[in-house]
mmCIF file of C-alpha atoms in Angstrom:
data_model
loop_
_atom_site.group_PDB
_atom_site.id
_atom_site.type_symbol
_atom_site.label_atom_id
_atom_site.label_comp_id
_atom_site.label_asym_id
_atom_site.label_seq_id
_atom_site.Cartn_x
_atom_site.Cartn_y
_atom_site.Cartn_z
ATOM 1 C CA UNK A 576 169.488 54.873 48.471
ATOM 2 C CA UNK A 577 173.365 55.856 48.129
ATOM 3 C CA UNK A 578 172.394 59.026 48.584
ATOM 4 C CA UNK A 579 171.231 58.498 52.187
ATOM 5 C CA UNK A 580 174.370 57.093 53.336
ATOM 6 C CA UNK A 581 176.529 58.572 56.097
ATOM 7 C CA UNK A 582 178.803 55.918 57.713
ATOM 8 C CA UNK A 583 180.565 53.482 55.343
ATOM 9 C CA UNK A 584 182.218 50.252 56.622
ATOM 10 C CA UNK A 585 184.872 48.238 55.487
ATOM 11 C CA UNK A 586 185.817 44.320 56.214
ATOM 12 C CA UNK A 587 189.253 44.095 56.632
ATOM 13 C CA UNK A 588 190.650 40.611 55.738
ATOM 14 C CA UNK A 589 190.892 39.990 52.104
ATOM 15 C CA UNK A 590 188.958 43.261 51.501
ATOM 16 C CA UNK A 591 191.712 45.548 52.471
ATOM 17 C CA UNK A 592 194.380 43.235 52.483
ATOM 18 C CA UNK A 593 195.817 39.925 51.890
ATOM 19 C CA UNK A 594 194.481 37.263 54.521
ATOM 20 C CA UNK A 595 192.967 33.742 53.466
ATOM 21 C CA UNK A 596 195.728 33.092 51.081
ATOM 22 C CA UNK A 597 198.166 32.765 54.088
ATOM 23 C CA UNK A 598 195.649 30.535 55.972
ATOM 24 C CA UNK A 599 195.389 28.187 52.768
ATOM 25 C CA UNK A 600 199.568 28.708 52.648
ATOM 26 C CA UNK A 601 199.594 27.604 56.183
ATOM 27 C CA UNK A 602 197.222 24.492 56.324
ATOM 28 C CA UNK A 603 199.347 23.073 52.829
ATOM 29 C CA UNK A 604 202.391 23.417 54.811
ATOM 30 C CA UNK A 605 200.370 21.547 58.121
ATOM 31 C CA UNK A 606 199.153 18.860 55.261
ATOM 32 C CA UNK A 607 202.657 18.317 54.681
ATOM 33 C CA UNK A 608 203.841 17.760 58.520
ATOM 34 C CA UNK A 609 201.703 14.976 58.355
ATOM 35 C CA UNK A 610 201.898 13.330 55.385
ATOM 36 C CA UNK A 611 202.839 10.056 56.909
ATOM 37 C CA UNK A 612 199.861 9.906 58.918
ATOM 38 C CA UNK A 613 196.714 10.809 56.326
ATOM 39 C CA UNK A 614 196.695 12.247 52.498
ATOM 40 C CA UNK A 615 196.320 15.927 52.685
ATOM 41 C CA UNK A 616 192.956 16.032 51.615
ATOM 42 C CA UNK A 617 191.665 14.004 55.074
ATOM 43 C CA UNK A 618 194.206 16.299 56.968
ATOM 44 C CA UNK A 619 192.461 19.335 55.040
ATOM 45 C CA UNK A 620 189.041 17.949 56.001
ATOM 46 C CA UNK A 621 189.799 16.630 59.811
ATOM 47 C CA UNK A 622 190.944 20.127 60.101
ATOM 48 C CA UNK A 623 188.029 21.714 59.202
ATOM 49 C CA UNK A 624 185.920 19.539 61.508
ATOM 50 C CA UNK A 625 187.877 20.342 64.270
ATOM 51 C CA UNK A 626 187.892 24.055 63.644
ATOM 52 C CA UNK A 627 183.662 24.015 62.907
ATOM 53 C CA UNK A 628 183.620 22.623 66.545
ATOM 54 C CA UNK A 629 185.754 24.945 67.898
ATOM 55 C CA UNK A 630 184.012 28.404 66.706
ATOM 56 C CA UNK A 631 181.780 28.517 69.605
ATOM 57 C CA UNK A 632 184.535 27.867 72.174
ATOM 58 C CA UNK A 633 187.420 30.110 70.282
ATOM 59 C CA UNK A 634 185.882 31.957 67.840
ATOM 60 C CA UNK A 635 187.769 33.247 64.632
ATOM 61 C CA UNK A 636 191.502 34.386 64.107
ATOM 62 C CA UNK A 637 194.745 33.142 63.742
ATOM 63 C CA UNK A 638 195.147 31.883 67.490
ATOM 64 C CA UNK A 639 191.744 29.871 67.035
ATOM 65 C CA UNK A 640 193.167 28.553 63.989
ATOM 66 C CA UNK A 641 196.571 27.509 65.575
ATOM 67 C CA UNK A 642 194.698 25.403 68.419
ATOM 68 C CA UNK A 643 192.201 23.955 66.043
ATOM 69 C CA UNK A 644 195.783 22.950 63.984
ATOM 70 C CA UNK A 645 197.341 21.283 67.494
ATOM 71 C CA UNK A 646 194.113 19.494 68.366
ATOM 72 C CA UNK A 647 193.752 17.957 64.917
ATOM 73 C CA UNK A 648 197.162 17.226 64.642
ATOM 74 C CA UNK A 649 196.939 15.230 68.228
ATOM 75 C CA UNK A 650 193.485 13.658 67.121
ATOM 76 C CA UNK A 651 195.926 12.312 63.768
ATOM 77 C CA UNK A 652 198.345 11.381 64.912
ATOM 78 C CA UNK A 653 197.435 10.409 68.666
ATOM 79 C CA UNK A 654 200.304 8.343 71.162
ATOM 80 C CA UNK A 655 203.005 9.305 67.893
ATOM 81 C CA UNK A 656 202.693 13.172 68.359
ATOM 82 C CA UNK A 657 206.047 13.927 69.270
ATOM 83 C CA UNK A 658 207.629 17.469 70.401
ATOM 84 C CA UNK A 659 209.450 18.217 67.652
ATOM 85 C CA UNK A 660 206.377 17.844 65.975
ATOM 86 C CA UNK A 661 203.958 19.707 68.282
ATOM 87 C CA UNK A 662 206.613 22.787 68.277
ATOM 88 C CA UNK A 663 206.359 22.678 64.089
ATOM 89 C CA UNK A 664 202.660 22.802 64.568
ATOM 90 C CA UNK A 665 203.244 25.925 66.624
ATOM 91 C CA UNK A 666 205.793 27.326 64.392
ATOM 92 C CA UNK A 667 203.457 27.244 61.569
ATOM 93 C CA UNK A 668 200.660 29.249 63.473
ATOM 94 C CA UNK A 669 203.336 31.904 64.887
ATOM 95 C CA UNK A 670 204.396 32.342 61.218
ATOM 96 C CA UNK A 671 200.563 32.704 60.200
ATOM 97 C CA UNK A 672 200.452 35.363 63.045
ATOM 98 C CA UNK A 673 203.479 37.550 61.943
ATOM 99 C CA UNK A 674 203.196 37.280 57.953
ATOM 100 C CA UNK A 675 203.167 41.144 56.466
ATOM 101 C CA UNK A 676 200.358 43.263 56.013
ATOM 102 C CA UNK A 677 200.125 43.712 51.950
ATOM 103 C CA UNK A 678 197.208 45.900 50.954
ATOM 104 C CA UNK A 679 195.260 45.020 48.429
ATOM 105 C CA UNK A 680 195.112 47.015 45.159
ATOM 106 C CA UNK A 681 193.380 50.508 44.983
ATOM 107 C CA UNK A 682 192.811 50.402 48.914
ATOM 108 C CA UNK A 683 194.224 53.118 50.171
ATOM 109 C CA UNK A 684 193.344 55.272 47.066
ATOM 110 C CA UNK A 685 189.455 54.454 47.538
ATOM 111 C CA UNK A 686 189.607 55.473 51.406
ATOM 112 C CA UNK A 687 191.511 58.362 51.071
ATOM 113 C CA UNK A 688 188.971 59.524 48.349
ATOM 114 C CA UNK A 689 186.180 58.854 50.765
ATOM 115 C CA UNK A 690 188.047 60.388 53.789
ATOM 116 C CA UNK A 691 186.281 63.623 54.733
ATOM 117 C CA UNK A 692 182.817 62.937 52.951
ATOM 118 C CA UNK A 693 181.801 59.673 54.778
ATOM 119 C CA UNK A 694 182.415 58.537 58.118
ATOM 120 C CA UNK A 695 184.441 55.598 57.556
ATOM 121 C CA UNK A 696 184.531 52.348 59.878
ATOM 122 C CA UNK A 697 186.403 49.494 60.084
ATOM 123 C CA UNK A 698 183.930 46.467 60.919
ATOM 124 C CA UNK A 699 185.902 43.295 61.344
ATOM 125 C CA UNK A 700 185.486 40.108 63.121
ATOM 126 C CA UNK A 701 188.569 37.605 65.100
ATOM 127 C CA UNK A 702 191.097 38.196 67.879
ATOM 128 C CA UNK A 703 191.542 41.590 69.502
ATOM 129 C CA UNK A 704 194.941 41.737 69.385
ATOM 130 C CA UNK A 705 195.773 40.050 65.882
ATOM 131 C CA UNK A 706 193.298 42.179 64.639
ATOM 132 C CA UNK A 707 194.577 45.576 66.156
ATOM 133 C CA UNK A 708 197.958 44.520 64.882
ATOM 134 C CA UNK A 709 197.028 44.369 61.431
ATOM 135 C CA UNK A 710 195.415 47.403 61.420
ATOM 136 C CA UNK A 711 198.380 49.373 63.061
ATOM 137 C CA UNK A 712 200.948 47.324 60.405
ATOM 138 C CA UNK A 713 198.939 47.927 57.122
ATOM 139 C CA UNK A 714 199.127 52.106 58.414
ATOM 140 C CA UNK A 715 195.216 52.635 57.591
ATOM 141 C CA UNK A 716 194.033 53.656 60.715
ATOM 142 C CA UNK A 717 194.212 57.444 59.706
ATOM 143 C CA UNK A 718 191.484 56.678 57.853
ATOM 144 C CA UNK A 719 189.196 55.158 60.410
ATOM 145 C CA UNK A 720 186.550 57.378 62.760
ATOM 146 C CA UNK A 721 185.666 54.139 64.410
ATOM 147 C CA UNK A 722 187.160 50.186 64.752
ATOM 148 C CA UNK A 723 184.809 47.656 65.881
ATOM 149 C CA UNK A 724 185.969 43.948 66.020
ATOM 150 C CA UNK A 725 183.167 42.041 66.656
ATOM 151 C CA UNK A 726 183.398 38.218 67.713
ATOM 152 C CA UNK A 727 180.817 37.088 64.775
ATOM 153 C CA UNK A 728 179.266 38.648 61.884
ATOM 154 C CA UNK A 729 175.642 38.735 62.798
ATOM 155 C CA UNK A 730 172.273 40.298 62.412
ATOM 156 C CA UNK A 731 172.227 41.076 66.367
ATOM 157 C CA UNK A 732 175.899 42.486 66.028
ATOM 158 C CA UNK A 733 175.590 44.818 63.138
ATOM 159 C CA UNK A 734 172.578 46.004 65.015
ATOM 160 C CA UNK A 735 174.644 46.712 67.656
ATOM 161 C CA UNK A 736 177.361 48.436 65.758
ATOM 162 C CA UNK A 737 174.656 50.497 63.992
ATOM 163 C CA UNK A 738 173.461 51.608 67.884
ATOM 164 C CA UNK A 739 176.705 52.419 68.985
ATOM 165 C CA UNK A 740 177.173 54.485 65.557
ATOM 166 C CA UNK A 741 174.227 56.368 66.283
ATOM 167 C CA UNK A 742 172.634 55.950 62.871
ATOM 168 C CA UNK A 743 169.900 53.980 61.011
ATOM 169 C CA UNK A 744 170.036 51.033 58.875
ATOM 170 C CA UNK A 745 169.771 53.297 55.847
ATOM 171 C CA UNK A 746 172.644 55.185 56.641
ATOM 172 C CA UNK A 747 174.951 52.453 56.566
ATOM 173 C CA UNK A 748 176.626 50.740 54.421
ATOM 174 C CA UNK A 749 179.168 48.026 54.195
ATOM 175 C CA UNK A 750 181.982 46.701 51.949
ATOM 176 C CA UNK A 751 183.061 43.478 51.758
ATOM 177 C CA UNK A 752 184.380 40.090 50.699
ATOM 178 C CA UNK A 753 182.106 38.010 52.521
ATOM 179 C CA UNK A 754 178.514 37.219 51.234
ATOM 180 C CA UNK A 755 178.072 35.218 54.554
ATOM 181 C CA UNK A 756 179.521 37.663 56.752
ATOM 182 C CA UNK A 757 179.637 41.107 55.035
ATOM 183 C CA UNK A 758 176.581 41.056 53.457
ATOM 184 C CA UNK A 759 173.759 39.503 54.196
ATOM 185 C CA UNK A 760 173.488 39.787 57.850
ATOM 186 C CA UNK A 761 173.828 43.902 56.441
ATOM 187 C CA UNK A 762 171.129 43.719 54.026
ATOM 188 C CA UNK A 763 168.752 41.855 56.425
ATOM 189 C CA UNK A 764 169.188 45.045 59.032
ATOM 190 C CA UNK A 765 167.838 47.175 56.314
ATOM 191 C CA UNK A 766 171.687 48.315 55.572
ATOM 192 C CA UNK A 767 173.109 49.043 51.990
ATOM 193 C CA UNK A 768 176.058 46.080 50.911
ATOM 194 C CA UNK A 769 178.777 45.991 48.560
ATOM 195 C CA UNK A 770 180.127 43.053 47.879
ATOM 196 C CA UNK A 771 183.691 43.012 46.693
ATOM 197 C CA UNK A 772 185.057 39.286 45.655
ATOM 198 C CA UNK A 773 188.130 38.101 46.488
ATOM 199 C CA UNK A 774 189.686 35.350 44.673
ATOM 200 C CA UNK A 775 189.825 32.773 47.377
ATOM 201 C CA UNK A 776 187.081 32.380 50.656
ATOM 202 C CA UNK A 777 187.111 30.463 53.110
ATOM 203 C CA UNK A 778 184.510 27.311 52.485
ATOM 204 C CA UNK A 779 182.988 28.471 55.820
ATOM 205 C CA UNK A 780 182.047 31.663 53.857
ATOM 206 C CA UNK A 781 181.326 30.034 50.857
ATOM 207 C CA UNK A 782 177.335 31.360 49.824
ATOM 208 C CA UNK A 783 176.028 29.451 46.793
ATOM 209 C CA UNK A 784 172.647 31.254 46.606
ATOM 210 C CA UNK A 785 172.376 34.397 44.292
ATOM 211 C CA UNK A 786 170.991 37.779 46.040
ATOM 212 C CA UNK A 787 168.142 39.283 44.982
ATOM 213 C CA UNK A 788 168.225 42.674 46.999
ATOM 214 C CA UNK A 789 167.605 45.779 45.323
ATOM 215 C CA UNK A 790 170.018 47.464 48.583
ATOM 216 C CA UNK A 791 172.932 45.217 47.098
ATOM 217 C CA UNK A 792 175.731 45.502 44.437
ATOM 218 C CA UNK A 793 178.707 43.506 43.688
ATOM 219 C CA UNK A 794 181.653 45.379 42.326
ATOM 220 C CA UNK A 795 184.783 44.629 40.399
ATOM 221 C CA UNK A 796 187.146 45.712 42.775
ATOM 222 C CA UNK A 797 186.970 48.387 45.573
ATOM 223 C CA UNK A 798 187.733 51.317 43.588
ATOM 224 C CA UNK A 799 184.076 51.364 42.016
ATOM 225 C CA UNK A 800 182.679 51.826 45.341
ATOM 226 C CA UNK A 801 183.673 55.629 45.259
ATOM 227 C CA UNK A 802 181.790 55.608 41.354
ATOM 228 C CA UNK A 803 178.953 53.580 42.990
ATOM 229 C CA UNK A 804 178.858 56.682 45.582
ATOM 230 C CA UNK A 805 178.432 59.339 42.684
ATOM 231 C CA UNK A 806 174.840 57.862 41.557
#
């Protein structure tokens, strides 16, 4: 089926570079702002509430995160949230915003391999803006025919993507970190899926259940999906 692919695209967070690790760095560091109130591990899990509530109304990315980190630090702590202590929440999701874009290994060597042979897209889901920012920071974008950031990972809007690319199901294929997000919704198009694992995911991610799909590999790293190409 390899053989019939034309467009290949890629998930950006934590499958071209760093991401979740900062988000886990961020929500220690909110943990700790309000130790006095709850242990960290009811912070971790009020916090997680909050932001499953919020997806419908904010969606994903950094700003979504920072307002789900304000509400549940308000819920916490309630008549004792104080300024100093609303402008540390706020701190802590501006530094989330403007940490550094650090590729992850073999990256740019596997797209500039590809370059030229595939049509290569950049299928990613979050804020507009934080997400357009990355890209222009991490200095990929040569490398891109097409950038789609989609508000959710879906059946419906990988369909949509596919339309817009002007291709079939068959053609396409996508890498990525996410079995919830990157590949499944993929495979259940009719799409090709590569998953690449990355060493922390977000439990919102998380996919117990082991694929059977004969359309589907998981690789080491992202290197092996130019060797996966060559059979």
């Amino acid at each position: 089926m390899s053989k019939d692919i034309q467009i290949i695209a890629f998930d950006a967070d934590d499958t071209l570079w760093n991401n979740e690790i900062y988000y886990q760095e961020t929500e220690h560091a909110f943990c700790e702002l309000l130790k006095d109130y709850l242990p960290g591990e009811e912070v971790s899990k009020a916090l997680f509430e909050t932001e499953m509530r919020n997806l419908d109304r904010y969606g994903f990315g950094a700003k979504s995160f920072l307002l789900s980190l304000l509400e549940t630090g308000a819920q916490i702590t309630g008549t004792q949230m104080t300024d100093v202590l609303m402008h540390r929440i706020l701190g802590l999701g501006h530094e989330l915003i403007d940490k550094p874009i650090t590729l992850l290994d073999g990256v740019e060597e596997t797209l500039d391999q590809l370059n030229g042979n595939y049509k290569l897209v950049l299928a990613t889901k979050g804020d507009l803006l934080d997400q357009e920012r990355k890209l222009k920071n991490s200095s990929l974008s040569k490398y891109f025919d097409h950038v789609e950031v989609m508000s959710d990972k879906q059946i419906l809007d990988y369909g949509n993507l596919v339309s817009k690319l002007s291709c079939q199901p068959q053609e396409f294929m996508m890498v990525g970190n996410s079995v919830k997000s990157d590949i499944i919704p993929v495979l259940e198009l009719g799409g090709l899926a590569l998953h690449v694992p990355f060493h922390v995911t977000w439990a919102h991610e998380v996919v117990e259940e082991e694929l059977a799909y004969e359309n589907y590999k998981q690789l080491k790293n992202i290197r092996e999906v130019v060797d996966y190409l060559k059979y």
